[in-house]
PDB file of C-alpha atoms in Angstrom:
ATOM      1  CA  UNK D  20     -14.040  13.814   8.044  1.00 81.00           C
ATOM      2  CA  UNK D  21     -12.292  11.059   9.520  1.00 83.00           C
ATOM      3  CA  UNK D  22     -15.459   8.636   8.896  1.00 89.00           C
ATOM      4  CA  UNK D  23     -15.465   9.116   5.368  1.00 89.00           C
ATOM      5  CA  UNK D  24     -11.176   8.700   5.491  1.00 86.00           C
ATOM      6  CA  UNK D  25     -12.148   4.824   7.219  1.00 89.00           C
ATOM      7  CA  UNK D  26     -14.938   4.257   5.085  1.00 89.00           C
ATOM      8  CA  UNK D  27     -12.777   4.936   2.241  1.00 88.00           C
ATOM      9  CA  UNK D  28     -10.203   2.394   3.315  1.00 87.00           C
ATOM     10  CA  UNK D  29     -12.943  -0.610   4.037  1.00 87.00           C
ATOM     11  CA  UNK D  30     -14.066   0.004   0.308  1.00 86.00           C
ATOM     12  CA  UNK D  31     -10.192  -0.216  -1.284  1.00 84.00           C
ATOM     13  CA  UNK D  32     -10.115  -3.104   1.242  1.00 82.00           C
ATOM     14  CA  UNK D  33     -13.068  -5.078   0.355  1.00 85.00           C
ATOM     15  CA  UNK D  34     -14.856  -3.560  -2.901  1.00 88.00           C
ATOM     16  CA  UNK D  35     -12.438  -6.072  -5.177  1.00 90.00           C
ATOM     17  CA  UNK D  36     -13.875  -9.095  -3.390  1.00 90.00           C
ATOM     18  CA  UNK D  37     -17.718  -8.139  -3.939  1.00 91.00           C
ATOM     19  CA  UNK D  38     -16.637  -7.041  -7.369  1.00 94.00           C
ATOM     20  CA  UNK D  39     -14.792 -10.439  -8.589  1.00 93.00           C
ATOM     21  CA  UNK D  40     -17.824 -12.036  -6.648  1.00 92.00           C
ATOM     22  CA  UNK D  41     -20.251  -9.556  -9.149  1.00 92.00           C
ATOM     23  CA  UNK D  42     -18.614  -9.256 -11.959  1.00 92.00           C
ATOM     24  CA  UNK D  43     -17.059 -12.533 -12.563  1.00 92.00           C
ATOM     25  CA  UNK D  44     -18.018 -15.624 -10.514  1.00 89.00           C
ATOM     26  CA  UNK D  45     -17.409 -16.483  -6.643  1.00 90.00           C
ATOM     27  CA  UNK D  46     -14.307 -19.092  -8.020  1.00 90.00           C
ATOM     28  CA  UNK D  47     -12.358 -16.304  -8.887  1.00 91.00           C
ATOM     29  CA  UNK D  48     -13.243 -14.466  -5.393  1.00 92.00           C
ATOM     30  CA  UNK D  49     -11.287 -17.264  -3.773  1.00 91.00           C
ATOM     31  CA  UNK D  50      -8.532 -17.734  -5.187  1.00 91.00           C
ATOM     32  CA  UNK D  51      -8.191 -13.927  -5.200  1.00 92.00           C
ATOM     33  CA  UNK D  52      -9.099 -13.746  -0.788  1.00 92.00           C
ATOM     34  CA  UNK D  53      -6.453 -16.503  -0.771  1.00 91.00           C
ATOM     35  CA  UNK D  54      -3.552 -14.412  -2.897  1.00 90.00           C
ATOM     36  CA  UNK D  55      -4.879 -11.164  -0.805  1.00 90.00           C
ATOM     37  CA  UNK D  56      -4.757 -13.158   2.687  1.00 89.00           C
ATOM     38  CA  UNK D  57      -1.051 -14.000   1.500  1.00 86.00           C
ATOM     39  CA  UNK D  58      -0.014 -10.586   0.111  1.00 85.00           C
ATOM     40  CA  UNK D  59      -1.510  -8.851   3.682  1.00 87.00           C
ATOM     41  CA  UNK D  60       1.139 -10.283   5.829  1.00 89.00           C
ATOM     42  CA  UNK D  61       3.420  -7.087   4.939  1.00 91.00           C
ATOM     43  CA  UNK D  62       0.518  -5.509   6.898  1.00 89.00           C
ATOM     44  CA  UNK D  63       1.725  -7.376  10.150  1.00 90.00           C
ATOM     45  CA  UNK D  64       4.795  -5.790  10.196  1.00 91.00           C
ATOM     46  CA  UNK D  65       3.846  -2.020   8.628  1.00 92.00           C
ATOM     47  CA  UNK D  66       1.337  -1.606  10.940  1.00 91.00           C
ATOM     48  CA  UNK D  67       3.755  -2.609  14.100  1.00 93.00           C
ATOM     49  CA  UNK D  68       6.410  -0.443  12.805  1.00 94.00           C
ATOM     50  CA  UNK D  69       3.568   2.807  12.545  1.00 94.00           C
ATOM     51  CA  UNK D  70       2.551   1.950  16.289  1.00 94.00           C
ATOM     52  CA  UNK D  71       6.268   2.529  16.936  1.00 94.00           C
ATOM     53  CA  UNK D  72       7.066   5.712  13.977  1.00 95.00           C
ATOM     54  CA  UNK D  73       3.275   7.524  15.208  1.00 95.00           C
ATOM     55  CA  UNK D  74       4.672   8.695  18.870  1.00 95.00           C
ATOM     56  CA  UNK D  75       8.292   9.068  17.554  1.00 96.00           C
ATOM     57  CA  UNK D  76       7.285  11.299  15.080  1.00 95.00           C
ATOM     58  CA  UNK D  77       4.490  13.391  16.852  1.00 94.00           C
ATOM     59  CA  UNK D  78       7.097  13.983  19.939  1.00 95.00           C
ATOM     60  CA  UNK D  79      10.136  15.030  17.036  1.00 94.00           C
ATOM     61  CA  UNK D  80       7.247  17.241  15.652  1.00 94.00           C
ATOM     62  CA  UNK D  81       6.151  18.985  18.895  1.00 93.00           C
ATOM     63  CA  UNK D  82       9.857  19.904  19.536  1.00 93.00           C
ATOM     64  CA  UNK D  83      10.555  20.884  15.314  1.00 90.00           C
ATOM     65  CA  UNK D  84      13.305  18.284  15.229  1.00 93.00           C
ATOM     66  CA  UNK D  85      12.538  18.071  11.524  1.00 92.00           C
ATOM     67  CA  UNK D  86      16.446  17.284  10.580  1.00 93.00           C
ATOM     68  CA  UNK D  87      15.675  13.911  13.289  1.00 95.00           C
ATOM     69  CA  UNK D  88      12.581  13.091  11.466  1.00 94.00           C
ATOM     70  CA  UNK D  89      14.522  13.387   7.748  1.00 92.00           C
ATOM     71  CA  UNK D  90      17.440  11.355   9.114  1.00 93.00           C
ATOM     72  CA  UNK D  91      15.282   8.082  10.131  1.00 95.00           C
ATOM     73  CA  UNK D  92      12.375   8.285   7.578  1.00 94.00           C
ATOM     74  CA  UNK D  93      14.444   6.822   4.971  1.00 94.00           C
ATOM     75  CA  UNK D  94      15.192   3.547   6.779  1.00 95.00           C
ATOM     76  CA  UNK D  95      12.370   3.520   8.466  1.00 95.00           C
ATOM     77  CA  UNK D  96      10.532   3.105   4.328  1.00 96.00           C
ATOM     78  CA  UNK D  97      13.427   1.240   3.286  1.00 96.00           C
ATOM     79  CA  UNK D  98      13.247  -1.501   6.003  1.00 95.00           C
ATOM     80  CA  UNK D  99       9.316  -1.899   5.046  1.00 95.00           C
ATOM     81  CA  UNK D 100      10.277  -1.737   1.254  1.00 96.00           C
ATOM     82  CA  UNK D 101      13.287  -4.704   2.182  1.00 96.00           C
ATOM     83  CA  UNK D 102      10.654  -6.951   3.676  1.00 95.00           C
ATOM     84  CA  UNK D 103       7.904  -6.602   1.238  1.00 95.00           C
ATOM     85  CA  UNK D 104      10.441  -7.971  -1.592  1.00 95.00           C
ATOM     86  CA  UNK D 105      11.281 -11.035   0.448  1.00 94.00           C
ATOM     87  CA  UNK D 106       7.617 -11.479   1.576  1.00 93.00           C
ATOM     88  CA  UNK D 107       7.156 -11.223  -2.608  1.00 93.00           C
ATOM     89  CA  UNK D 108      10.113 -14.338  -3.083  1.00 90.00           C
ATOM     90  CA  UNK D 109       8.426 -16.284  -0.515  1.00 91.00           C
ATOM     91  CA  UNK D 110       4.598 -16.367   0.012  1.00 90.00           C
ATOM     92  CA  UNK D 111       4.200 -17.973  -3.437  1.00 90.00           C
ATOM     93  CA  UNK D 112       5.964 -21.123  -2.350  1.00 91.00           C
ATOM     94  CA  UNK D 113       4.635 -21.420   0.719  1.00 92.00           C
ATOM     95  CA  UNK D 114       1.280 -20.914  -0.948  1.00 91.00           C
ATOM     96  CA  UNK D 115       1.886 -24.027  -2.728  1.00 89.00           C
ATOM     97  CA  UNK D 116       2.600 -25.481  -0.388  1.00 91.00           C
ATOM     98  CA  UNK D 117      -0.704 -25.152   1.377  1.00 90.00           C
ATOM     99  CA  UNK D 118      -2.768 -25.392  -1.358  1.00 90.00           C
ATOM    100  CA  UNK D 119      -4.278 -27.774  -3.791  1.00 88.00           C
ATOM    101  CA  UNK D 120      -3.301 -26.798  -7.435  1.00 88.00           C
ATOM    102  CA  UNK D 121      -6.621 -25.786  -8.380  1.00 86.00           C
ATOM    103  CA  UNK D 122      -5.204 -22.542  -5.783  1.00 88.00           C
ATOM    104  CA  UNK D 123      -1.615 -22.231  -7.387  1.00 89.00           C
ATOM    105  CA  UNK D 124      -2.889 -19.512  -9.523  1.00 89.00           C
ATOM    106  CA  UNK D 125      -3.207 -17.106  -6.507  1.00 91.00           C
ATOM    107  CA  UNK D 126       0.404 -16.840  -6.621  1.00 92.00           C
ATOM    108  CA  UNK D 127       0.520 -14.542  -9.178  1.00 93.00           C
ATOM    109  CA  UNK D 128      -1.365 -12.157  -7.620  1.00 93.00           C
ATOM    110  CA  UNK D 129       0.365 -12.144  -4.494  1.00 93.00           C
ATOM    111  CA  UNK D 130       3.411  -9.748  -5.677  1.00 94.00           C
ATOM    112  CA  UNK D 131       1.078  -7.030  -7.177  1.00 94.00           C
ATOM    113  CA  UNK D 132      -0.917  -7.337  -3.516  1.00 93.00           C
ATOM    114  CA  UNK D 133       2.162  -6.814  -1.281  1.00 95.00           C
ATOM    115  CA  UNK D 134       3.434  -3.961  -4.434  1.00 95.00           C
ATOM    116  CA  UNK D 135      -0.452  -2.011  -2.707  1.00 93.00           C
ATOM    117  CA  UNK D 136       0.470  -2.968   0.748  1.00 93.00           C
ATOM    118  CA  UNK D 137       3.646  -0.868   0.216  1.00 96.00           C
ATOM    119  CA  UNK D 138       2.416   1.783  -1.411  1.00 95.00           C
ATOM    120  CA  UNK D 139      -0.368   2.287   1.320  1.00 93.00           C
ATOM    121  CA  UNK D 140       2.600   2.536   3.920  1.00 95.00           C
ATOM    122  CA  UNK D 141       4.431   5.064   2.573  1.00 95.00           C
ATOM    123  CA  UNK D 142       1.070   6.983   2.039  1.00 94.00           C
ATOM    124  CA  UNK D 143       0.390   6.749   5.610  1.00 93.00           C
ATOM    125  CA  UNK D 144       4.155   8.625   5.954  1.00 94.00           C
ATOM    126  CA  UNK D 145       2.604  11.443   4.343  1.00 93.00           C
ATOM    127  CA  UNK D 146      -1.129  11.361   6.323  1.00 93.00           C
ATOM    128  CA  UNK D 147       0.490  11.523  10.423  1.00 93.00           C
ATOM    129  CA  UNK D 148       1.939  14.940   9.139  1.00 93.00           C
ATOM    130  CA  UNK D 149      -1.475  15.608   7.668  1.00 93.00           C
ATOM    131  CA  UNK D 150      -3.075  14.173  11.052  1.00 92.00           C
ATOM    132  CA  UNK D 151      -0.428  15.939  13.540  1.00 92.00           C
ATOM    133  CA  UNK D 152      -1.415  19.615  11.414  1.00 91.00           C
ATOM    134  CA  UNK D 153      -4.719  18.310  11.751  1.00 91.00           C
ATOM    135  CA  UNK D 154      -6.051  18.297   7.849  1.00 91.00           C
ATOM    136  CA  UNK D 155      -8.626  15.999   8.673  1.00 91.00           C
ATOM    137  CA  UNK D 156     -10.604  16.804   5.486  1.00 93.00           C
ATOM    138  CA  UNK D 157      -7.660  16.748   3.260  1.00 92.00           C
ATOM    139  CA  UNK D 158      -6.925  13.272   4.222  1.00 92.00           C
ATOM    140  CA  UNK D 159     -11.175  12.093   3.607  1.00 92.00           C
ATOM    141  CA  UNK D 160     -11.491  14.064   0.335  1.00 94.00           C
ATOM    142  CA  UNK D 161      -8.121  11.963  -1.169  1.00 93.00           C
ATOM    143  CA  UNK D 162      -8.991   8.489   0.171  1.00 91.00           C
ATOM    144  CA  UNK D 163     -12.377   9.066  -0.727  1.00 93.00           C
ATOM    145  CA  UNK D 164     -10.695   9.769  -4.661  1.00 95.00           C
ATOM    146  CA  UNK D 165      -8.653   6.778  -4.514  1.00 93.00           C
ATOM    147  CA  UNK D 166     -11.247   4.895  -3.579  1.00 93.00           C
ATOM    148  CA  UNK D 167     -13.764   5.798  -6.344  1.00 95.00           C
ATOM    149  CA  UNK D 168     -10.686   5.708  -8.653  1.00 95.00           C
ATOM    150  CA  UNK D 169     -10.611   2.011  -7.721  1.00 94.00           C
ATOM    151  CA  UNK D 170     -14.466   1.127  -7.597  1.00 95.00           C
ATOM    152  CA  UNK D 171     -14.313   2.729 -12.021  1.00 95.00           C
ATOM    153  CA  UNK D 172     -11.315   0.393 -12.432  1.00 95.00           C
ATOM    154  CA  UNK D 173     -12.535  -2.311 -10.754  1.00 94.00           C
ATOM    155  CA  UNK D 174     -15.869  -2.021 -12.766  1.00 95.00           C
ATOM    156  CA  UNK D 175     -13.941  -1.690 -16.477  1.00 95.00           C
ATOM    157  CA  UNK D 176     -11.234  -4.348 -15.998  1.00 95.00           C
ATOM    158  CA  UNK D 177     -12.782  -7.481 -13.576  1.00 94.00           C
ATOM    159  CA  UNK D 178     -15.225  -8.567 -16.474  1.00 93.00           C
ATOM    160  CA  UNK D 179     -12.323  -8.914 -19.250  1.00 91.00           C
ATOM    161  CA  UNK D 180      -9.056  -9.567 -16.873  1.00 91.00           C
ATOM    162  CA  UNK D 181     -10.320 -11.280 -13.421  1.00 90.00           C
ATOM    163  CA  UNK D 182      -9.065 -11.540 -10.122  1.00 90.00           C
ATOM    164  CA  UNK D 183      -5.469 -10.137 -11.617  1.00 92.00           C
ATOM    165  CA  UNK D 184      -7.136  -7.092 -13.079  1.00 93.00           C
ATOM    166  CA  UNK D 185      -8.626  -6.597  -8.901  1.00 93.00           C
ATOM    167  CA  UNK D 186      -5.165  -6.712  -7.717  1.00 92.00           C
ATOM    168  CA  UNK D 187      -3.740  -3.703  -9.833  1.00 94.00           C
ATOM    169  CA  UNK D 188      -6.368  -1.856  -9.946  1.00 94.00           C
ATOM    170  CA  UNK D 189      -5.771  -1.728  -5.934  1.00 92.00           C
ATOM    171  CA  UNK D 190      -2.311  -1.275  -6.682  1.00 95.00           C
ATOM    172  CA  UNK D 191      -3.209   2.032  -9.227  1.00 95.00           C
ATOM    173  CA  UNK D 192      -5.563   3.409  -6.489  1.00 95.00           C
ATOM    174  CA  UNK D 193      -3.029   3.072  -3.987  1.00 94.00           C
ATOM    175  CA  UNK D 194      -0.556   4.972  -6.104  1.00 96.00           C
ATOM    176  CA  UNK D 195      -3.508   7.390  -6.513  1.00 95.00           C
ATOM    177  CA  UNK D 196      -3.309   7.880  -2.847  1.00 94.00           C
ATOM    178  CA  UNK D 197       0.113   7.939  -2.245  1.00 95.00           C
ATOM    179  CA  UNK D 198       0.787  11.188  -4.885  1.00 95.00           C
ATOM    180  CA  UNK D 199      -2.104  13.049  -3.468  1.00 95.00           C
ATOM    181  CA  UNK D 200      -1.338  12.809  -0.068  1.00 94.00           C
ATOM    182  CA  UNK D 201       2.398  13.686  -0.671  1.00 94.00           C
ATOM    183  CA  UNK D 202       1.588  16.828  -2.771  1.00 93.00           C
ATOM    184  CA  UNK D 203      -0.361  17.910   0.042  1.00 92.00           C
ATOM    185  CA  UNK D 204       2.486  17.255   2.751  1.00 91.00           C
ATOM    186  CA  UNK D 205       4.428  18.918  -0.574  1.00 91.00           C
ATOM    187  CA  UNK D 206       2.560  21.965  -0.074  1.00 91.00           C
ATOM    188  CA  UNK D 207       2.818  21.889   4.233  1.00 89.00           C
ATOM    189  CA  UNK D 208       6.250  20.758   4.740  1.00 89.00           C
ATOM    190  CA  UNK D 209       8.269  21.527   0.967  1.00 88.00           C
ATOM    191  CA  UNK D 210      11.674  20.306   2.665  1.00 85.00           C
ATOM    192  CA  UNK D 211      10.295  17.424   5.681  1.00 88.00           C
ATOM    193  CA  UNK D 212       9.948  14.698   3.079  1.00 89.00           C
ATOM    194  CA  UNK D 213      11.810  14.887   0.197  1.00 89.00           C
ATOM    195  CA  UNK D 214      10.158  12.621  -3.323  1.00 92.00           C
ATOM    196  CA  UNK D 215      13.805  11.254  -3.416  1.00 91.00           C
ATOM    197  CA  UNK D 216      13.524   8.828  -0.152  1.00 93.00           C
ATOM    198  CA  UNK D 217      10.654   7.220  -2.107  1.00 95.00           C
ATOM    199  CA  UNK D 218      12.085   6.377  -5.603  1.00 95.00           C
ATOM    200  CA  UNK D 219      14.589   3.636  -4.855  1.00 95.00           C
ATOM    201  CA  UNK D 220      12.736   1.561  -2.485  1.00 96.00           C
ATOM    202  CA  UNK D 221       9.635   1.916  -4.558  1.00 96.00           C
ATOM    203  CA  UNK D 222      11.394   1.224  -7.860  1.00 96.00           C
ATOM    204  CA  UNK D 223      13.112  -1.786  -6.357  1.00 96.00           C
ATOM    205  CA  UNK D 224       9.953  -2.891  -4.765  1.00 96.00           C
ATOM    206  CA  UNK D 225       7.873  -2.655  -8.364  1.00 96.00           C
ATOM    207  CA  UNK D 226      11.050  -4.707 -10.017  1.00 95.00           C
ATOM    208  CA  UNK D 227      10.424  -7.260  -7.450  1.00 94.00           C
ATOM    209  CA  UNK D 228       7.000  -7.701  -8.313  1.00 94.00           C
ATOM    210  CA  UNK D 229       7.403  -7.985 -12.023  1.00 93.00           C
ATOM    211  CA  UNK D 230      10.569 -10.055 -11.343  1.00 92.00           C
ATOM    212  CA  UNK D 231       8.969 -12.419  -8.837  1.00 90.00           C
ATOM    213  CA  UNK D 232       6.434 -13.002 -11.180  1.00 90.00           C
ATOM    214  CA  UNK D 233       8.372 -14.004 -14.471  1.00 91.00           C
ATOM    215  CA  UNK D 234       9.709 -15.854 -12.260  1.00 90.00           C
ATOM    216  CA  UNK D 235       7.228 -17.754 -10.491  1.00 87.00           C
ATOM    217  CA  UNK D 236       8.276 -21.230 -11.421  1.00 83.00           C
ATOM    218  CA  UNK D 237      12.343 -20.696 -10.441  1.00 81.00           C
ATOM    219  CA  UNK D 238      12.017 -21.614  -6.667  1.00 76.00           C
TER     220      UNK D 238
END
């Protein structure tokens, strides 16, 4: 099940470019690589920081220390959630930086990029319980969802909205993800991860988006 879990996340990775590229005109396809390039370097970090959670948490699991695992999961998203928002403030002018202003558009589509990064990390909170208990096909059948969820969005909004409309549609199929996986864990674990150690973090995190964009031209 596992293969159709990775093929699942190459299609939320890539479909958008091949889409804009489609749908709308190669142009658009690089300014939105550019943004996306930009808005992965949140991925640097998340992924270090899961290379480090993974053992932690399998080895806390194996022994039930459940009340060890609910004491550090909160910073452990709220750290990730703290450098997204300053990766948001940042990248845009550094963007301009490097760029010609034919580019400077890709800014704005940085913030909603970094918004999916986050979401897709504390999703993967949710699937190593669902890979330690083994629910291999429970993990497939819901990326597989989010990604078709983001293949029909991606299909009804590029044509009228563009390269912008690719980066939220990412970020809706991401949230997709995210709330399927945790009902699951919801269902395994009621009392491991509670919905609370989410909201602030991810409400502050969305703010920053929207704020960092209104705001785009306040250095």
């Amino acid at each position: 099940p596992i293969i159709f879990h990775s093929l699942s996340t190459v299609i939320l990775a890539q479909a958008d470019r091949t889409m804009i590229t489609w749908l709308r005109s190669s142009a658009d396809t690089g300014i939105y690589s550019l943004a996306y390039q930009f808005g992965m370097v949140p991925q640097v970090f998340t992924t270090t920081f899961e290379n480090i959670w993974i053992p932690w948490f399998s080895v806390k699991m194996q022994f039930n220390d459940k009340m060890e695992i609910k004491r550090m999961v909160k910073p452990y998203i709220n750290t990730v959630a703290l450098l997204c928002c300053g990766i948001m403030l940042v990248a845009p002018e550094v963007l301009k930086l490097m760029t010609t202003e034919a580019y400077h558009s890709a800014a704005y589509i940085i913030s909603p990029v970094v918004l999916g990064i986050f979401l897709m990390f504390i999703a993967s909170v949710s699937i190593d319980l669902e890979y330690y208990l083994k629910k291999t096909k429970t993990i497939a059948i819901n990326t597989v969802i989010a990604a078709i969820v983001n293949l029909i969005a991606n299909y009804l909004f590029i044509p009228r909205y563009g390269a912008m409309a690719a980066a939220y549609t990412t970020v809706a199929s991401y949230a997709v993800s995210f709330f399927m996986h945790y009902c699951v864990v919801k269902k395994i674990e009621p009392n491991l991860f509670e919905f609370k150690i989410y909201i602030v973090p991810l409400v502050i995190t969305i703010l920053f988006s929207i704020t960092s964009n209104i705001l785009m031209d306040q250095i």
